[in-house]
mmCIF file of C-alpha atoms in Angstrom:
data_model
loop_
_atom_site.group_PDB
_atom_site.id
_atom_site.type_symbol
_atom_site.label_atom_id
_atom_site.label_comp_id
_atom_site.label_asym_id
_atom_site.label_seq_id
_atom_site.Cartn_x
_atom_site.Cartn_y
_atom_site.Cartn_z
ATOM 1 C CA MET A 19 31.398 -24.417 31.125
ATOM 2 C CA ARG A 20 32.362 -24.824 27.479
ATOM 3 C CA VAL A 21 32.416 -21.527 25.567
ATOM 4 C CA ALA A 22 32.959 -21.104 21.830
ATOM 5 C CA LEU A 23 34.288 -17.706 20.720
ATOM 6 C CA VAL A 24 33.974 -16.998 16.994
ATOM 7 C CA CYS A 25 36.233 -14.339 15.454
ATOM 8 C CA PRO A 26 35.434 -13.615 11.783
ATOM 9 C CA TYR A 27 38.817 -12.017 11.064
ATOM 10 C CA SER A 28 42.019 -13.929 10.430
ATOM 11 C CA LEU A 29 44.281 -14.344 13.433
ATOM 12 C CA ASP A 30 47.250 -14.153 11.053
ATOM 13 C CA ALA A 31 46.851 -10.353 10.879
ATOM 14 C CA PRO A 32 46.866 -7.975 13.865
ATOM 15 C CA GLY A 33 43.521 -6.418 14.720
ATOM 16 C CA GLY A 34 41.437 -5.144 17.587
ATOM 17 C CA VAL A 35 38.690 -7.783 17.354
ATOM 18 C CA ALA A 36 41.211 -10.637 17.374
ATOM 19 C CA THR A 37 43.009 -9.080 20.350
ATOM 20 C CA HIS A 38 39.695 -8.755 22.162
ATOM 21 C CA VAL A 39 38.711 -12.371 21.478
ATOM 22 C CA ILE A 40 42.058 -13.842 22.565
ATOM 23 C CA GLY A 41 42.059 -11.680 25.692
ATOM 24 C CA LEU A 42 38.531 -12.768 26.616
ATOM 25 C CA ALA A 43 39.466 -16.415 25.981
ATOM 26 C CA THR A 44 42.475 -16.083 28.270
ATOM 27 C CA TRP A 45 40.410 -14.540 31.067
ATOM 28 C CA LEU A 46 37.649 -17.138 30.764
ATOM 29 C CA ALA A 47 40.215 -19.943 30.965
ATOM 30 C CA GLU A 48 41.680 -18.359 34.103
ATOM 31 C CA GLN A 49 38.192 -18.560 35.640
ATOM 32 C CA GLY A 50 38.101 -22.303 34.990
ATOM 33 C CA HIS A 51 35.999 -22.383 31.811
ATOM 34 C CA GLY A 52 36.925 -24.399 28.732
ATOM 35 C CA VAL A 53 37.238 -22.114 25.700
ATOM 36 C CA THR A 54 37.489 -22.806 21.991
ATOM 37 C CA VAL A 55 38.433 -19.926 19.688
ATOM 38 C CA ILE A 56 37.231 -20.451 16.116
ATOM 39 C CA ALA A 57 38.767 -18.177 13.479
ATOM 40 C CA PRO A 58 40.395 -18.031 10.055
ATOM 41 C CA GLY A 59 44.154 -18.452 9.978
ATOM 42 C CA VAL A 60 47.019 -20.755 9.104
ATOM 43 C CA GLN A 61 49.804 -19.619 11.410
ATOM 44 C CA PRO A 62 49.932 -21.454 14.764
ATOM 45 C CA ARG A 63 50.063 -19.229 17.837
ATOM 46 C CA SER A 64 50.459 -19.974 21.493
ATOM 47 C CA VAL A 65 47.374 -19.866 23.687
ATOM 48 C CA PRO A 66 47.091 -20.395 27.451
ATOM 49 C CA ASP A 67 46.027 -23.613 29.122
ATOM 50 C CA GLY A 68 42.293 -24.100 28.900
ATOM 51 C CA VAL A 69 42.044 -22.465 25.462
ATOM 52 C CA THR A 70 41.785 -24.500 22.239
ATOM 53 C CA LEU A 71 42.486 -22.710 18.974
ATOM 54 C CA HIS A 72 40.580 -24.029 15.942
ATOM 55 C CA LEU A 73 42.016 -22.402 12.803
ATOM 56 C CA LEU A 74 39.938 -22.702 9.636
ATOM 57 C CA GLY A 75 42.613 -22.053 7.019
ATOM 58 C CA PRO A 76 43.236 -19.164 4.628
ATOM 59 C CA ALA A 77 41.043 -16.082 4.529
ATOM 60 C CA HIS A 78 39.994 -13.911 1.614
ATOM 61 C CA ASN A 79 40.493 -10.142 1.520
ATOM 62 C CA PHE A 80 37.458 -7.857 1.369
ATOM 63 C CA ARG A 81 37.701 -4.060 1.271
ATOM 64 C CA PHE A 82 35.202 -2.343 3.545
ATOM 65 C CA ASN A 83 34.995 0.746 5.756
ATOM 66 C CA GLY A 84 38.420 1.972 4.660
ATOM 67 C CA SER A 85 40.084 -1.287 5.657
ATOM 68 C CA VAL A 86 40.752 -4.816 4.411
ATOM 69 C CA ALA A 87 38.884 -7.563 6.259
ATOM 70 C CA GLN A 88 40.337 -11.058 6.034
ATOM 71 C CA LEU A 89 37.328 -13.394 6.218
ATOM 72 C CA ALA A 90 36.732 -17.137 5.916
ATOM 73 C CA VAL A 91 33.881 -17.402 3.401
ATOM 74 C CA ARG A 92 34.169 -20.926 2.004
ATOM 75 C CA ARG A 93 31.215 -23.192 2.721
ATOM 76 C CA SER A 94 33.543 -25.849 4.091
ATOM 77 C CA GLN A 95 34.908 -23.315 6.593
ATOM 78 C CA SER A 96 31.402 -22.317 7.688
ATOM 79 C CA ARG A 97 30.386 -25.962 8.116
ATOM 80 C CA ALA A 98 33.487 -26.642 10.210
ATOM 81 C CA ALA A 99 32.871 -23.553 12.362
ATOM 82 C CA VAL A 100 29.242 -24.526 12.989
ATOM 83 C CA HIS A 101 30.250 -28.090 13.871
ATOM 84 C CA VAL A 102 32.877 -27.011 16.423
ATOM 85 C CA ALA A 103 30.757 -24.213 17.926
ATOM 86 C CA GLY A 104 27.784 -26.553 18.247
ATOM 87 C CA GLN A 105 29.642 -28.614 20.847
ATOM 88 C CA ALA A 106 29.856 -25.687 23.295
ATOM 89 C CA ASP A 107 27.408 -24.801 26.064
ATOM 90 C CA VAL A 108 27.247 -21.180 24.921
ATOM 91 C CA VAL A 109 28.409 -19.576 21.659
ATOM 92 C CA HIS A 110 29.727 -16.027 21.468
ATOM 93 C CA VAL A 111 29.983 -14.647 17.929
ATOM 94 C CA HIS A 112 31.811 -11.415 17.199
ATOM 95 C CA GLU A 113 30.528 -9.331 14.269
ATOM 96 C CA PRO A 114 27.605 -11.705 13.611
ATOM 97 C CA LEU A 115 26.500 -10.008 10.380
ATOM 98 C CA THR A 116 29.918 -10.427 8.764
ATOM 99 C CA PRO A 117 29.896 -12.759 5.731
ATOM 100 C CA GLY A 118 31.362 -16.209 6.287
ATOM 101 C CA ILE A 119 31.818 -18.107 9.525
ATOM 102 C CA ALA A 120 30.394 -15.491 11.918
ATOM 103 C CA PHE A 121 27.052 -15.230 10.134
ATOM 104 C CA ALA A 122 26.838 -18.994 9.623
ATOM 105 C CA VAL A 123 27.418 -19.769 13.312
ATOM 106 C CA ALA A 124 25.107 -16.968 14.473
ATOM 107 C CA ARG A 125 22.299 -18.383 12.316
ATOM 108 C CA GLN A 126 22.653 -21.994 13.398
ATOM 109 C CA CYS A 127 24.002 -22.194 16.951
ATOM 110 C CA SER A 128 22.519 -21.468 20.366
ATOM 111 C CA PRO A 129 22.505 -20.377 23.149
ATOM 112 C CA LEU A 130 23.962 -17.359 21.377
ATOM 113 C CA VAL A 131 25.601 -14.109 22.486
ATOM 114 C CA VAL A 132 26.817 -11.632 19.850
ATOM 115 C CA THR A 133 29.121 -8.627 20.004
ATOM 116 C CA HIS A 134 29.069 -5.781 17.488
ATOM 117 C CA HIS A 135 32.410 -4.003 17.082
ATOM 118 C CA ALA A 136 32.147 -1.942 13.896
ATOM 119 C CA SER A 137 31.167 1.665 13.338
ATOM 120 C CA PHE A 138 30.285 2.757 9.804
ATOM 121 C CA ASP A 139 27.679 4.676 7.847
ATOM 122 C CA VAL A 140 24.677 2.419 7.282
ATOM 123 C CA GLY A 141 22.900 3.724 4.178
ATOM 124 C CA THR A 142 19.332 2.852 3.258
ATOM 125 C CA VAL A 143 20.217 -0.032 0.940
ATOM 126 C CA LEU A 144 22.846 -1.470 3.283
ATOM 127 C CA ALA A 145 20.525 -1.141 6.283
ATOM 128 C CA TRP A 146 17.816 -3.080 4.410
ATOM 129 C CA SER A 147 20.315 -5.805 3.498
ATOM 130 C CA LEU A 148 21.702 -6.073 7.032
ATOM 131 C CA ARG A 149 18.256 -6.174 8.620
ATOM 132 C CA ARG A 150 17.355 -9.079 6.373
ATOM 133 C CA ARG A 151 20.490 -10.864 7.579
ATOM 134 C CA SER A 152 19.911 -9.980 11.218
ATOM 135 C CA ALA A 153 16.376 -11.392 11.092
ATOM 136 C CA SER A 154 17.870 -14.877 10.837
ATOM 137 C CA VAL A 155 20.174 -14.357 13.851
ATOM 138 C CA ARG A 156 18.432 -15.300 17.069
ATOM 139 C CA ALA A 157 20.806 -13.968 19.707
ATOM 140 C CA ALA A 158 19.555 -14.108 23.252
ATOM 141 C CA GLU A 159 22.022 -11.385 24.231
ATOM 142 C CA ALA A 160 23.591 -8.633 22.096
ATOM 143 C CA ILE A 161 26.611 -6.514 23.072
ATOM 144 C CA ALA A 162 28.258 -3.485 21.448
ATOM 145 C CA VAL A 163 31.737 -2.305 22.398
ATOM 146 C CA SER A 164 30.907 1.423 22.257
ATOM 147 C CA ARG A 165 28.165 3.952 21.670
ATOM 148 C CA ALA A 166 29.305 4.243 18.058
ATOM 149 C CA ALA A 167 29.090 0.475 17.568
ATOM 150 C CA GLN A 168 25.736 0.419 19.351
ATOM 151 C CA ALA A 169 24.364 3.079 16.994
ATOM 152 C CA THR A 170 25.611 1.166 13.948
ATOM 153 C CA ALA A 171 24.120 -2.086 15.263
ATOM 154 C CA HIS A 172 20.795 -0.361 15.952
ATOM 155 C CA ARG A 173 20.618 1.049 12.419
ATOM 156 C CA ALA A 174 21.603 -2.319 10.960
ATOM 157 C CA THR A 175 19.440 -4.619 13.092
ATOM 158 C CA GLY A 176 16.840 -2.545 14.915
ATOM 159 C CA GLY A 177 18.127 -3.878 18.239
ATOM 160 C CA GLN A 178 19.700 -2.019 21.147
ATOM 161 C CA PRO A 179 22.778 -3.943 22.348
ATOM 162 C CA VAL A 180 24.136 -3.398 25.842
ATOM 163 C CA ILE A 181 27.503 -1.611 25.859
ATOM 164 C CA ILE A 182 30.489 -3.548 27.206
ATOM 165 C CA GLY A 183 33.763 -2.059 26.019
ATOM 166 C CA ASN A 184 36.732 -3.680 24.364
ATOM 167 C CA GLY A 185 38.906 -5.430 26.912
ATOM 168 C CA LEU A 186 42.599 -6.027 27.334
ATOM 169 C CA LEU A 187 44.930 -8.109 29.438
ATOM 170 C CA MET A 188 46.451 -5.479 31.698
ATOM 171 C CA PRO A 189 50.257 -5.311 31.733
ATOM 172 C CA SER A 190 52.205 -4.816 34.947
ATOM 173 C CA PRO A 191 52.094 -1.278 36.384
ATOM 174 C CA PRO A 192 54.726 0.993 34.824
ATOM 175 C CA SER A 193 57.755 2.250 36.684
ATOM 176 C CA ALA A 194 57.779 5.720 38.169
ATOM 177 C CA ARG A 195 58.831 8.421 35.726
ATOM 178 C CA GLU A 196 62.496 9.406 35.838
ATOM 179 C CA GLY A 197 63.091 11.645 32.867
ATOM 180 C CA TRP A 198 61.974 10.499 29.446
ATOM 181 C CA ARG A 199 60.927 6.855 29.283
ATOM 182 C CA GLY A 200 62.663 6.148 25.985
ATOM 183 C CA GLY A 201 66.066 7.758 26.521
ATOM 184 C CA GLN A 202 67.567 11.219 26.195
ATOM 185 C CA ARG A 203 64.664 12.575 24.139
ATOM 186 C CA PRO A 204 60.921 11.986 24.425
ATOM 187 C CA ARG A 205 59.675 9.110 22.309
ATOM 188 C CA VAL A 206 56.452 9.553 20.346
ATOM 189 C CA ALA A 207 54.803 6.493 18.807
ATOM 190 C CA PHE A 208 52.274 5.381 16.226
ATOM 191 C CA LEU A 209 50.696 1.917 16.628
ATOM 192 C CA GLY A 210 48.765 0.335 13.783
ATOM 193 C CA ARG A 211 48.815 -0.900 10.194
ATOM 194 C CA LEU A 212 50.985 1.570 8.289
ATOM 195 C CA GLU A 213 49.551 0.954 4.823
ATOM 196 C CA GLU A 214 45.896 1.308 5.834
ATOM 197 C CA PRO A 215 45.026 4.950 5.043
ATOM 198 C CA ARG A 216 42.338 5.291 7.713
ATOM 199 C CA LYS A 217 44.904 4.587 10.463
ATOM 200 C CA GLY A 218 46.502 7.928 9.618
ATOM 201 C CA PHE A 219 50.210 7.092 9.350
ATOM 202 C CA ALA A 220 50.572 9.862 6.736
ATOM 203 C CA VAL A 221 49.468 12.358 9.396
ATOM 204 C CA PHE A 222 51.975 10.946 11.868
ATOM 205 C CA ARG A 223 54.790 11.159 9.304
ATOM 206 C CA SER A 224 53.873 14.789 8.582
ATOM 207 C CA MET A 225 54.000 15.479 12.312
ATOM 208 C CA SER A 226 57.526 14.059 12.493
ATOM 209 C CA MET A 227 58.626 16.264 9.610
ATOM 210 C CA GLN A 228 57.078 19.457 11.008
ATOM 211 C CA ALA A 229 57.902 18.876 14.691
ATOM 212 C CA PRO A 230 61.076 21.039 14.739
ATOM 213 C CA GLN A 231 59.066 24.024 13.463
ATOM 214 C CA HIS A 232 56.809 23.637 16.521
ATOM 215 C CA GLY A 233 59.701 23.491 18.966
ATOM 216 C CA ILE A 234 59.469 19.726 19.454
ATOM 217 C CA ASP A 235 62.661 17.684 19.663
ATOM 218 C CA ALA A 236 61.471 14.086 19.881
ATOM 219 C CA GLU A 237 62.049 10.628 18.450
ATOM 220 C CA PHE A 238 59.142 9.407 16.302
ATOM 221 C CA VAL A 239 58.672 5.624 16.030
ATOM 222 C CA ALA A 240 56.025 3.448 14.356
ATOM 223 C CA LEU A 241 54.928 0.001 15.553
ATOM 224 C CA GLY A 242 53.055 -2.108 13.031
ATOM 225 C CA PRO A 243 53.178 -3.877 9.682
ATOM 226 C CA GLY A 244 53.443 -2.220 6.300
ATOM 227 C CA LYS A 245 55.893 -0.860 3.763
ATOM 228 C CA VAL A 246 55.757 2.925 3.662
ATOM 229 C CA GLU A 247 58.006 5.900 3.075
ATOM 230 C CA PRO A 248 59.122 6.584 6.651
ATOM 231 C CA GLY A 249 60.369 10.154 6.527
ATOM 232 C CA PRO A 250 62.012 10.873 9.922
ATOM 233 C CA VAL A 251 60.040 8.007 11.539
ATOM 234 C CA LEU A 252 61.844 4.917 12.845
ATOM 235 C CA LEU A 253 59.902 1.879 11.611
ATOM 236 C CA MET A 254 59.972 -0.938 14.177
ATOM 237 C CA GLY A 255 57.865 -3.409 12.165
ATOM 238 C CA PRO A 256 55.077 -5.772 13.260
ATOM 239 C CA VAL A 257 54.733 -6.484 16.965
ATOM 240 C CA ASP A 258 52.976 -9.192 18.971
ATOM 241 C CA ASP A 259 51.216 -8.349 22.225
ATOM 242 C CA THR A 260 54.298 -8.927 24.384
ATOM 243 C CA THR A 261 56.574 -6.873 22.122
ATOM 244 C CA ARG A 262 53.952 -4.137 21.914
ATOM 245 C CA ASP A 263 53.695 -3.808 25.687
ATOM 246 C CA ARG A 264 57.488 -3.796 26.043
ATOM 247 C CA ALA A 265 57.816 -1.126 23.354
ATOM 248 C CA LEU A 266 55.038 1.067 24.765
ATOM 249 C CA ALA A 267 56.748 0.964 28.154
ATOM 250 C CA GLN A 268 59.481 3.061 26.511
ATOM 251 C CA VAL A 269 57.092 5.561 24.888
ATOM 252 C CA ASP A 270 56.104 8.931 26.330
ATOM 253 C CA VAL A 271 53.195 9.841 24.016
ATOM 254 C CA LEU A 272 51.097 7.733 21.682
ATOM 255 C CA ILE A 273 49.624 9.513 18.667
ATOM 256 C CA ALA A 274 46.468 7.978 17.179
ATOM 257 C CA PRO A 275 45.851 10.070 14.029
ATOM 258 C CA ASN A 276 43.117 7.802 12.643
ATOM 259 C CA LEU A 277 40.866 9.300 10.000
ATOM 260 C CA MET A 278 37.641 7.265 10.261
ATOM 261 C CA GLY A 279 35.971 3.966 11.087
ATOM 262 C CA GLU A 280 37.098 3.538 14.720
ATOM 263 C CA SER A 281 34.223 2.458 16.936
ATOM 264 C CA PHE A 282 36.165 2.200 20.195
ATOM 265 C CA GLY A 283 39.893 2.888 20.354
ATOM 266 C CA LEU A 284 41.563 -0.161 21.872
ATOM 267 C CA VAL A 285 44.929 1.269 20.858
ATOM 268 C CA LEU A 286 44.321 4.177 23.259
ATOM 269 C CA VAL A 287 43.585 1.821 26.136
ATOM 270 C CA GLU A 288 46.697 -0.242 25.354
ATOM 271 C CA ALA A 289 48.780 2.932 25.500
ATOM 272 C CA LEU A 290 47.244 4.139 28.752
ATOM 273 C CA ALA A 291 47.766 0.717 30.315
ATOM 274 C CA ALA A 292 51.451 0.989 29.436
ATOM 275 C CA GLY A 293 51.679 4.448 31.011
ATOM 276 C CA CYS A 294 51.726 6.492 27.777
ATOM 277 C CA ALA A 295 50.054 9.847 27.379
ATOM 278 C CA VAL A 296 47.563 9.852 24.483
ATOM 279 C CA VAL A 297 46.982 12.409 21.733
ATOM 280 C CA CYS A 298 44.401 11.346 19.153
ATOM 281 C CA SER A 299 41.964 12.344 16.435
ATOM 282 C CA ASP A 300 38.597 13.633 17.559
ATOM 283 C CA LEU A 301 36.560 10.589 16.548
ATOM 284 C CA PRO A 302 33.450 9.618 18.577
ATOM 285 C CA GLY A 303 34.872 6.279 19.714
ATOM 286 C CA PHE A 304 38.164 7.886 20.745
ATOM 287 C CA ARG A 305 36.379 10.731 22.516
ATOM 288 C CA ASP A 306 34.359 8.268 24.584
ATOM 289 C CA VAL A 307 37.517 6.471 25.719
ATOM 290 C CA LEU A 308 39.295 9.650 26.781
ATOM 291 C CA ASP A 309 36.180 10.984 28.519
ATOM 292 C CA ALA A 310 35.878 7.768 30.501
ATOM 293 C CA ALA A 311 39.598 7.693 31.313
ATOM 294 C CA GLY A 312 39.675 11.376 32.274
ATOM 295 C CA THR A 313 42.915 11.994 30.396
ATOM 296 C CA GLY A 314 44.343 12.579 26.921
ATOM 297 C CA SER A 315 44.038 15.220 24.200
ATOM 298 C CA LEU A 316 42.022 15.388 20.983
ATOM 299 C CA PHE A 317 42.749 17.218 17.723
ATOM 300 C CA PRO A 318 40.622 17.725 14.579
ATOM 301 C CA VAL A 319 40.903 14.793 12.179
ATOM 302 C CA GLY A 320 43.845 15.240 9.822
ATOM 303 C CA ASP A 321 44.972 18.562 11.341
ATOM 304 C CA VAL A 322 48.752 18.198 11.678
ATOM 305 C CA SER A 323 49.298 21.632 13.220
ATOM 306 C CA SER A 324 46.701 21.043 15.958
ATOM 307 C CA ALA A 325 48.107 17.567 16.595
ATOM 308 C CA LEU A 326 51.576 19.034 17.110
ATOM 309 C CA SER A 327 50.217 21.669 19.502
ATOM 310 C CA ALA A 328 48.532 18.928 21.542
ATOM 311 C CA LEU A 329 51.735 16.871 21.483
ATOM 312 C CA ARG A 330 53.824 19.808 22.691
ATOM 313 C CA ALA A 331 51.405 20.380 25.587
ATOM 314 C CA ALA A 332 51.601 16.695 26.552
ATOM 315 C CA LEU A 333 55.402 16.811 26.541
ATOM 316 C CA GLU A 334 55.556 20.024 28.553
ATOM 317 C CA ASP A 335 53.359 18.567 31.313
ATOM 318 C CA PRO A 336 53.710 14.760 31.149
ATOM 319 C CA PRO A 337 51.175 12.795 33.227
ATOM 320 C CA ASP A 338 52.154 10.178 35.786
ATOM 321 C CA PRO A 339 52.396 6.732 34.077
ATOM 322 C CA ALA A 340 50.920 4.954 37.116
ATOM 323 C CA THR A 341 47.856 7.224 36.985
ATOM 324 C CA LEU A 342 47.364 6.410 33.296
ATOM 325 C CA HIS A 343 47.680 2.690 34.025
ATOM 326 C CA ARG A 344 44.983 2.901 36.697
ATOM 327 C CA ALA A 345 42.705 4.795 34.291
ATOM 328 C CA ALA A 346 42.978 1.915 31.808
ATOM 329 C CA GLY A 347 41.952 -0.604 34.461
ATOM 330 C CA ARG A 348 38.257 -0.032 33.741
ATOM 331 C CA TRP A 349 38.825 -1.924 30.475
ATOM 332 C CA GLY A 350 40.822 -4.765 32.017
ATOM 333 C CA TRP A 351 39.248 -8.199 31.759
ATOM 334 C CA ASP A 352 38.837 -8.416 35.531
ATOM 335 C CA ALA A 353 36.371 -5.522 35.157
ATOM 336 C CA LEU A 354 34.678 -6.498 31.879
ATOM 337 C CA GLY A 355 34.773 -10.285 32.050
ATOM 338 C CA PRO A 356 32.080 -10.642 34.744
ATOM 339 C CA GLN A 357 29.760 -8.452 32.661
ATOM 340 C CA ILE A 358 30.115 -10.806 29.697
ATOM 341 C CA LEU A 359 29.624 -13.851 31.916
ATOM 342 C CA ALA A 360 26.325 -12.293 32.985
ATOM 343 C CA ARG A 361 25.287 -12.156 29.319
ATOM 344 C CA TYR A 362 26.151 -15.845 28.972
ATOM 345 C CA GLU A 363 24.042 -16.645 32.029
ATOM 346 C CA ALA A 364 21.103 -14.698 30.619
ATOM 347 C CA ALA A 365 21.406 -16.496 27.272
ATOM 348 C CA LEU A 366 21.476 -19.877 28.980
ATOM 349 C CA GLU A 367 18.474 -19.036 31.134
ATOM 350 C CA GLU A 368 16.500 -17.904 28.106
ATOM 351 C CA HIS A 369 17.472 -21.158 26.437
ATOM 352 C CA GLY A 370 16.255 -23.033 29.527
ATOM 353 C CA ASN A 371 19.648 -24.493 30.353
ATOM 354 C CA SER A 372 21.445 -22.600 33.108
ATOM 355 C CA HIS A 373 24.870 -24.022 33.960
ATOM 356 C CA GLY A 374 25.605 -21.671 36.841
ATOM 357 C CA LEU A 375 28.304 -19.540 35.265
ATOM 358 C CA GLY A 376 30.330 -17.646 37.789
ATOM 359 C CA LEU A 377 33.781 -16.591 38.858
ATOM 360 C CA ARG A 378 36.030 -19.234 40.249
ATOM 361 C CA ALA A 379 36.632 -18.724 43.955
#
């Protein structure tokens, strides 16, 4: 089976949608399917056997939802994306209403499956605009990664996508705990883009500065790109997936102090998979992840004092890393991949062209 995966965001910059797409491509290739990933980008990256990466060149920056989206919006890029995707047996477009290649492919290619990732406030004018766009997208199957993303998609399109969460390639199980994982003191980490205000690095830095007043003696480290005033935080810079997993294996608690705009919380799942305890802002997408995992602590958005209290409790009674890893397994591709394959099968059947998708024996 030939599958085309369309990611609207540049693969040159780290992001949850890109991570999801590359992880899904890897899993599909392991099942014996041929996969082409179509995305903006100029920097070559390694992909596993069975995956072809079709980069469309530079992206343009667009500010939206408290972030900067790097999108390919040139007509030549859209034409190239449609041409490549049109050669696949099934096309899977992520964020189909996004300007540029995603919307172009979603309008013109079939059989089509779409996944909605974003969570944002859809006002009356924006909802009208998005519904006009969605009317030209004829997806046989629609997915949302969370209840928050499903609600946004419903307001924007009128549809009701099925929920299939963000997935990840599960790392190896963590070692048994013997003291603090990072050394002589507990290690507390932030993972994300440091300069993007909604990711909440300013909250994390304030936590590092006020920690001694709350009886916390810990090392605070930040993983991710951006030039910021660090305070007492050790900045470790950008990380790829391998470096991230290796770094998280030496972290005791991940803090996710995000302020808004998080529909799922893949960073929480990545931390749990590595055996890290999680303390995070009380956002709907984050709350759903922790409820499903049965672990972790929430604090009011932006409340440094409450975040430090939750951190102290996590350090005083650290959970077993192996238990956290198992909790993250529900979002591993071995669990989620078959659900997406079922959506492909349904799209093909509706299109009158079933190719018998299934797991390789």
